[in-house]
Coordinates of C-alpha atoms in Angstrom, one line a residue:
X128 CA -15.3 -13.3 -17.6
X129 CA -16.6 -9.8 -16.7
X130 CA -15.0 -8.3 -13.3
X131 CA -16.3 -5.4 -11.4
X132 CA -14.4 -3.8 -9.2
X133 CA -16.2 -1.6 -6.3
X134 CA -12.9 1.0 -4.8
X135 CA -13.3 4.5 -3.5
X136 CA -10.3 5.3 -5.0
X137 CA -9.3 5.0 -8.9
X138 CA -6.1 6.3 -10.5
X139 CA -2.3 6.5 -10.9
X140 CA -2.1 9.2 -8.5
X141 CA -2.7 7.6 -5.5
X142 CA -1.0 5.0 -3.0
X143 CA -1.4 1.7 -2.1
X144 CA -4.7 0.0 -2.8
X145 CA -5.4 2.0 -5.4
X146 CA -2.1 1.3 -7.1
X147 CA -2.6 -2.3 -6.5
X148 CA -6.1 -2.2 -8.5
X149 CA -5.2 -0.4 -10.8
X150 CA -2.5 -2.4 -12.2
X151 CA -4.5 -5.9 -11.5
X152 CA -7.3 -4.2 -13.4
X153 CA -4.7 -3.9 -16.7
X154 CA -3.1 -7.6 -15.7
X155 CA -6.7 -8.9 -16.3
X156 CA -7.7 -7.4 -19.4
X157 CA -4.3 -8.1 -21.0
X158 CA -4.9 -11.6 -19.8
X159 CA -7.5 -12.7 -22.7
X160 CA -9.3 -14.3 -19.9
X161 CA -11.1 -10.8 -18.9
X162 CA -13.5 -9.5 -21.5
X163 CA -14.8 -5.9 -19.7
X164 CA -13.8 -4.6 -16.5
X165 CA -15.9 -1.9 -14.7
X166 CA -14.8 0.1 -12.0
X167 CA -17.0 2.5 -10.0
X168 CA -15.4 4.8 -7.7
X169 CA -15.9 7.3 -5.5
X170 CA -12.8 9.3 -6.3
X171 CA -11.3 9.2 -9.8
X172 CA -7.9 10.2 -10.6
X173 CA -5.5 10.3 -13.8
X174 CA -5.9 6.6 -15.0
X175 CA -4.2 4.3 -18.1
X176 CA -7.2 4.5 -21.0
X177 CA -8.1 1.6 -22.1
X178 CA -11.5 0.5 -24.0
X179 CA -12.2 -2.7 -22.4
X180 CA -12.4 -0.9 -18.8
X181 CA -15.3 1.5 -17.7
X182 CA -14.5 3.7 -15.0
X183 CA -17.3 5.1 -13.8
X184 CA -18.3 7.5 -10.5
X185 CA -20.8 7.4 -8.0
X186 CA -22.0 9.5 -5.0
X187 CA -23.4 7.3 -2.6
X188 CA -25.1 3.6 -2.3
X189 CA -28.1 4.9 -4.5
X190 CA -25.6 6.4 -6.7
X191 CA -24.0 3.0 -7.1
X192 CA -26.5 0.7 -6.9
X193 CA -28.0 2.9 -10.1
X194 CA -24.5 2.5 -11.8
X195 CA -24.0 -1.2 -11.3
X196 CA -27.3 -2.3 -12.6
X197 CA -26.9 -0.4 -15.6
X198 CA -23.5 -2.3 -16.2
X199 CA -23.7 -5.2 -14.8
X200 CA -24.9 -8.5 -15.3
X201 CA -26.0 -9.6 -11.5
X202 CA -25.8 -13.6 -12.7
X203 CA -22.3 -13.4 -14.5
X204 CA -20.0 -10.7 -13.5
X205 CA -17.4 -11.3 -10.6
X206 CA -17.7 -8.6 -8.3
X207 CA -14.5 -7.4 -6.0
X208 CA -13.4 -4.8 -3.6
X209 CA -10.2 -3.6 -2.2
X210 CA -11.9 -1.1 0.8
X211 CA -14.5 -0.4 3.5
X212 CA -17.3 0.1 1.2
X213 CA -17.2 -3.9 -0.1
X214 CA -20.0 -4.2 2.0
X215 CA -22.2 -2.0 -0.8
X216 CA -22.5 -5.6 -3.0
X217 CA -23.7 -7.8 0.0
X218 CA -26.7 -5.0 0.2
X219 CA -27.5 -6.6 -2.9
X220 CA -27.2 -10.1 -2.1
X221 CA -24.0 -10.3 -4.6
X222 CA -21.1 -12.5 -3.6
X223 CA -17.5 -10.6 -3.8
X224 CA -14.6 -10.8 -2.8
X225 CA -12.2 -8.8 -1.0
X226 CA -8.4 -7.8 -0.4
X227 CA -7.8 -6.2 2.9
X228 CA -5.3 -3.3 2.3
X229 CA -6.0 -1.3 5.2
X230 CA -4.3 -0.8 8.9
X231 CA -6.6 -1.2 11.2
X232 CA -7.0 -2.0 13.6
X233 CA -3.6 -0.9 14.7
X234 CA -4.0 2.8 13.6
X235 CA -7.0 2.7 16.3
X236 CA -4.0 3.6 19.0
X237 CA -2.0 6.2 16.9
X238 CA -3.3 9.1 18.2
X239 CA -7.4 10.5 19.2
X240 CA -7.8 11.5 16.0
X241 CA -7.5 7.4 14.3
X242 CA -9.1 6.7 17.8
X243 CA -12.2 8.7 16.8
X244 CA -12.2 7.5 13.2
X245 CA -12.1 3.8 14.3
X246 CA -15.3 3.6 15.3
X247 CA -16.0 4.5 11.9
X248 CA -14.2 2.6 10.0
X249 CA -13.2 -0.7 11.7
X250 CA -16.8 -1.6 11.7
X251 CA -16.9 -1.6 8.0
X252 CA -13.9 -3.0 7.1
X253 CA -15.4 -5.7 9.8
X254 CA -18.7 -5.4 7.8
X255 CA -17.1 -5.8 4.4
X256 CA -14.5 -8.7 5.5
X257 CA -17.4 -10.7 7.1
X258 CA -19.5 -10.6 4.5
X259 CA -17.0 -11.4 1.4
X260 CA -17.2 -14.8 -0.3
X261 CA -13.5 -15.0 0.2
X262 CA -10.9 -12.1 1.8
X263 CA -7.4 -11.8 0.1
X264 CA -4.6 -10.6 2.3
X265 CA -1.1 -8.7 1.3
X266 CA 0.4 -10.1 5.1
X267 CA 0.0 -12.8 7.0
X268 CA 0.2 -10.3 9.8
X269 CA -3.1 -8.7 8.6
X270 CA -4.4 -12.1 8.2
X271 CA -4.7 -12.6 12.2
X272 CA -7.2 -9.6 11.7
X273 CA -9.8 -10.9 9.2
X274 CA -10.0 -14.6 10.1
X275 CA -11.5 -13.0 13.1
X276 CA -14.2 -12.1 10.9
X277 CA -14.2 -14.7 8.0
X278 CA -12.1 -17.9 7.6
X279 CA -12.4 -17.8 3.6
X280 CA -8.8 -16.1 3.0
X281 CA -5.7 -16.1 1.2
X282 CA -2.7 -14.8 0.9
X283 CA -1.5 -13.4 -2.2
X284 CA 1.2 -10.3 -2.3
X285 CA 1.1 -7.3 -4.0
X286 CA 3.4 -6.8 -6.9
X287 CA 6.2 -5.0 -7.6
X288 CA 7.2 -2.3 -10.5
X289 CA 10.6 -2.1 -11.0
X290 CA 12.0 1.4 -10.8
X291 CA 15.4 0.6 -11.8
X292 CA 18.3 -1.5 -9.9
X293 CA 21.1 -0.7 -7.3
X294 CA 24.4 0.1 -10.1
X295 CA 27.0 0.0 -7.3
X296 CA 26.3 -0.6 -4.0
X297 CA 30.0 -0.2 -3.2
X298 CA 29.6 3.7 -3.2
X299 CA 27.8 4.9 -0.6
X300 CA 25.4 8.4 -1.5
X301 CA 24.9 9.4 1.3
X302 CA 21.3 9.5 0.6
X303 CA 17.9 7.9 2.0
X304 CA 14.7 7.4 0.5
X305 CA 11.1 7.7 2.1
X306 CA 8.1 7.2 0.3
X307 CA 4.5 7.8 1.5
X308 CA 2.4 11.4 1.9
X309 CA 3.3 13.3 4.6
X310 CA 1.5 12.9 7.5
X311 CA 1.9 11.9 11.5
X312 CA 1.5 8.6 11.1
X313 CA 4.8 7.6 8.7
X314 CA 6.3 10.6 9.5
X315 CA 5.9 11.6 12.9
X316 CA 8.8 9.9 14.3
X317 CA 11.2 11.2 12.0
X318 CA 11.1 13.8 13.7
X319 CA 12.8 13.5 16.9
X320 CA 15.9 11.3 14.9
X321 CA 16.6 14.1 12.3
X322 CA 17.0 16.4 15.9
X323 CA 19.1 13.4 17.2
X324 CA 21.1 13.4 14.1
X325 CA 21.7 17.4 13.9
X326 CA 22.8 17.7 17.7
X327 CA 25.4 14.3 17.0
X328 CA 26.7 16.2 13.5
X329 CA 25.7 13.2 11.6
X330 CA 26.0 14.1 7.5
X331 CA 23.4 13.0 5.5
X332 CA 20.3 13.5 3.0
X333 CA 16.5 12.4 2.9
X334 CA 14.5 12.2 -0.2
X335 CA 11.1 12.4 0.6
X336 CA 8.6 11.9 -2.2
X337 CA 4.6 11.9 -1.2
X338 CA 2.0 14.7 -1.3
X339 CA 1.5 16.5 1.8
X340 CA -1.1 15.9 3.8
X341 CA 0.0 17.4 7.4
X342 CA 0.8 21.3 6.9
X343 CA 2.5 20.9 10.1
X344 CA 4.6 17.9 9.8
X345 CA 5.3 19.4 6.7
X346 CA 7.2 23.2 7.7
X347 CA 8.5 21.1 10.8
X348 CA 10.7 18.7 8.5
X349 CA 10.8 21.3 5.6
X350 CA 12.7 23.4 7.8
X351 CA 15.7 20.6 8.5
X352 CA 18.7 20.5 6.2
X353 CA 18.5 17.0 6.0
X354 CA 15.2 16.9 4.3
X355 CA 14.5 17.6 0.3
X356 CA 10.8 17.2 -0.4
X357 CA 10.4 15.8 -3.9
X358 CA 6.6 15.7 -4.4
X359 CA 4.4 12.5 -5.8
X360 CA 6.4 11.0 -8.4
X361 CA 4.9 7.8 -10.0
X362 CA 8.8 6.6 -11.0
X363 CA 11.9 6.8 -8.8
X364 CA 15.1 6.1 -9.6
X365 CA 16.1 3.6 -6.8
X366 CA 20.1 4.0 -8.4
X367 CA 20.2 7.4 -6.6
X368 CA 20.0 6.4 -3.1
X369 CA 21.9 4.2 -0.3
X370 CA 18.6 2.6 1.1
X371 CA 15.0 2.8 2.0
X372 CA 13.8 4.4 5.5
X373 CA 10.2 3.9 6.9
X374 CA 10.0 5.2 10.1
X375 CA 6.0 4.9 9.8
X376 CA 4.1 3.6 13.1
X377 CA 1.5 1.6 11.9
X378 CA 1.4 -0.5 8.7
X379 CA -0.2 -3.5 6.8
X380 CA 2.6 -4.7 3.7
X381 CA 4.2 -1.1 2.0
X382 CA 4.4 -1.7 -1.7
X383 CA 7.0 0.8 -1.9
X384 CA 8.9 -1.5 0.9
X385 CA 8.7 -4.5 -1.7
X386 CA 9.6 -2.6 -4.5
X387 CA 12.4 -1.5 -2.8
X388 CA 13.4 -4.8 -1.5
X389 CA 13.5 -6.3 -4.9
X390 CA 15.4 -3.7 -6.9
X391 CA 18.6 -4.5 -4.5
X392 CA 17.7 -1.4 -2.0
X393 CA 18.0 -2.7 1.9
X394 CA 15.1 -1.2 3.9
X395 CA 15.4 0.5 7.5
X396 CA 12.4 0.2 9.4
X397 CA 10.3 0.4 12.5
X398 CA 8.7 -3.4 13.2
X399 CA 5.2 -2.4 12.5
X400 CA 2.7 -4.4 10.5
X401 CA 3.7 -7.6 8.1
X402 CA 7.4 -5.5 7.6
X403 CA 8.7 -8.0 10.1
X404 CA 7.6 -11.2 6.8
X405 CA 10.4 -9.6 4.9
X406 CA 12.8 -7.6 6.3
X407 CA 16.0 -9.1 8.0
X408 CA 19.5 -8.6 8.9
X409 CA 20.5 -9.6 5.2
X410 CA 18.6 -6.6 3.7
X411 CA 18.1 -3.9 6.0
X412 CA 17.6 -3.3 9.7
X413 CA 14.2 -3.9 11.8
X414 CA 14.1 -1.8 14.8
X415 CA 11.4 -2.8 17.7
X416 CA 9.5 -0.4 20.0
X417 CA 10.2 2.8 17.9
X418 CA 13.5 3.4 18.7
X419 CA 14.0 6.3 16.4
X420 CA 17.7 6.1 18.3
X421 CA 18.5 3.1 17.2
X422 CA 17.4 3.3 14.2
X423 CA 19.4 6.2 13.1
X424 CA 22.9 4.8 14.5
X425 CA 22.3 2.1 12.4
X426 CA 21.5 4.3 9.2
X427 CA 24.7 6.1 10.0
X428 CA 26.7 2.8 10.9
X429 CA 25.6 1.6 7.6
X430 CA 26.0 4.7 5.1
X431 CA 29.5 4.8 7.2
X432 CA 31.1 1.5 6.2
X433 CA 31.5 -1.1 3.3
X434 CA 28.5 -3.1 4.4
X435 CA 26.5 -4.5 1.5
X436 CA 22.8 -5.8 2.3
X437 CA 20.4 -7.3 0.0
X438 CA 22.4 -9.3 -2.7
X439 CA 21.1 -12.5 -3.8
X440 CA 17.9 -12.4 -2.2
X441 CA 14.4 -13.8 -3.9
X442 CA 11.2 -11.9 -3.8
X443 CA 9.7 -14.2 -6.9
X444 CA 6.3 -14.1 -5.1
X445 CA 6.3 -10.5 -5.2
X446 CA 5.2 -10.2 -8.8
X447 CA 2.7 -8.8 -10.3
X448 CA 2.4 -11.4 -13.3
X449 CA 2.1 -13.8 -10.5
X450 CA 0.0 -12.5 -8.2
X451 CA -2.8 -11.6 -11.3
X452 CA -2.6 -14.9 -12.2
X453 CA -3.4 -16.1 -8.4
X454 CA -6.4 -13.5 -8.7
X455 CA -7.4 -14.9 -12.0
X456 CA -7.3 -18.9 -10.6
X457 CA -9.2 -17.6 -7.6
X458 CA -12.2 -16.2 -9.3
X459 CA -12.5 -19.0 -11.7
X460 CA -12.3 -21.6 -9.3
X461 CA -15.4 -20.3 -7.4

């Protein structure tokens, strides 16, 4: 079985999606049931080395088209996609499938600027999803979204890595975690609760690691002694801190969220997206109608007392092994 893989991202040094292909694109060689993988992108980052893979880059459809029938075999290879330009193989009558990472359209009503950009995007992604020979979802929330557009779906989850686990929960660091690059969107909220929390004397500390992508955001929060700005890490040591905090407004399944979830971190959250499928009062806290108040009295509530959340809970399906294989079964059956 040869796989291509059509992203406009490739690399360790990115988010979501591209995380996510990345490490299937690995799974699958390691497999023995993958013999060549090739990847074009439009954006190529740093990336694990590894002969059986071809990453390659193109420019535009011409670019690509060029590319893929240079190497590609059009009667063999599987072909798959994981954003808006899926749409590239159905040009050329190829059947493909697709996993719907993205957030729309919920971003649509974040602000005018995701307004403007919707009427970009959205009617790719609707392009792309409708025209896929099955669509894979990470949520079954994001799942109402492309059955609109094409009943061939599945769920399978994203994976986790495991950064390390909670040593004693007991001991209470005083200290949060956020994860994602720094923009309006996940970060905008924040905010107005680490004002709430300096005018009510509350004590303490948020980690935030991500690159930053809203200068203003940035000096806004940069300026609050609250906030320590780590950078983009690719590991983080889980041990260090008390619990995860998204206060993000618009969301499809975080893998950060699951990764935290299954090393033993509970999760604070705004219900946005398919957080809701895993977050409950046994591991973390899921605050409705972004109620940044509520939210940080029960951060405080919690760093404050002998509370433990998340012991004993199962994320099995959250696995990477497992969700390759699902991939694997998926492409083979059809």
């Amino acid at each position: 079985m040869n796989i291509v893989i059509l992203t406009k991202k490739y690399g360790i040094n990115f988010t979501g999606a591209t995380i996510a292909t990345h490490e299937f694109a690995h799974r699958w060689i390691l497999s023995k049931e993958v013999d060549k993988i090739t990847v074009l992108a439009k954006e190529i980052g740093d990336y694990k080395k590894d002969s059986d893979i071809i990453v390659l880059k193109f420019r535009n459809f011409k670019d690509f088209k060029l590319k893929l029938k240079n190497y590609s075999n059009f009667e063999k290879d599987i072909f798959y996609s994981d954003d808006h330009l899926g749409y590239y193989f159905s040009k050329l009558n190829l059947d493909y499938y697709h996993t719907y990472h993205g957030n729309w359209p919920d971003a649509k009503y974040l602000n005018i600027e995701f307004y403007l950009k919707s009427f970009y995007f959205i009617p790719l992604y609707k392009r792309t999803i409708k025209e896929a020979k099955e669509v894979i979802n990470v949520s079954k929330y994001m799942e109402q979204f492309t059955k609109k557009s094409n009943n061939n779906s599945v769920l399978i989850r994203n994976g986790i890595k495991m950064n390390g686990t909670i040593i004693d929960k007991n001991i209470k660091k005083k200290r949060c975690l956020m994860i994602g690059n720094i923009d309006k969107r996940k970060y905008g909220k924040l905010i107005p609760m680490i004002e709430s929390a300096k005018k009510k004397k509350y004590h303490f500390i948020i980690d935030i690691y991500g690159k930053v992508c809203d200068e203003k955001i940035f000096q806004v929060l940069n300026n609050s002694s609250f906030i320590n700005f780590k950078g983009f890490q690719n590991k983080i040591d889980f041990n260090n801190y008390d619990l995860l905090l998204c206060t993000s407004i618009s969301e499809n399944l975080p893998i950060s969220i699951c990764e935290a979830l299954k090393a033993g971190l509970p999760v604070f959250s705004f219900s946005v997206g398919g957080i809701s499928e895993l977050i409950n009062e046994n591991n973390g806290l899921l605050v409705e109608s972004f109620d940044t108040g509520v939210l940080l009295d029960g951060i405080v509530k919690y760093l404050n007392n002998n509370t433990i959340l998340n012991e004993n809970q199962d994320y099995k399906e959250f696995d990477w092994g497992y969700a390759s294989k699902k991939y694997l079964d998926l492409f083979r059956e059809n």
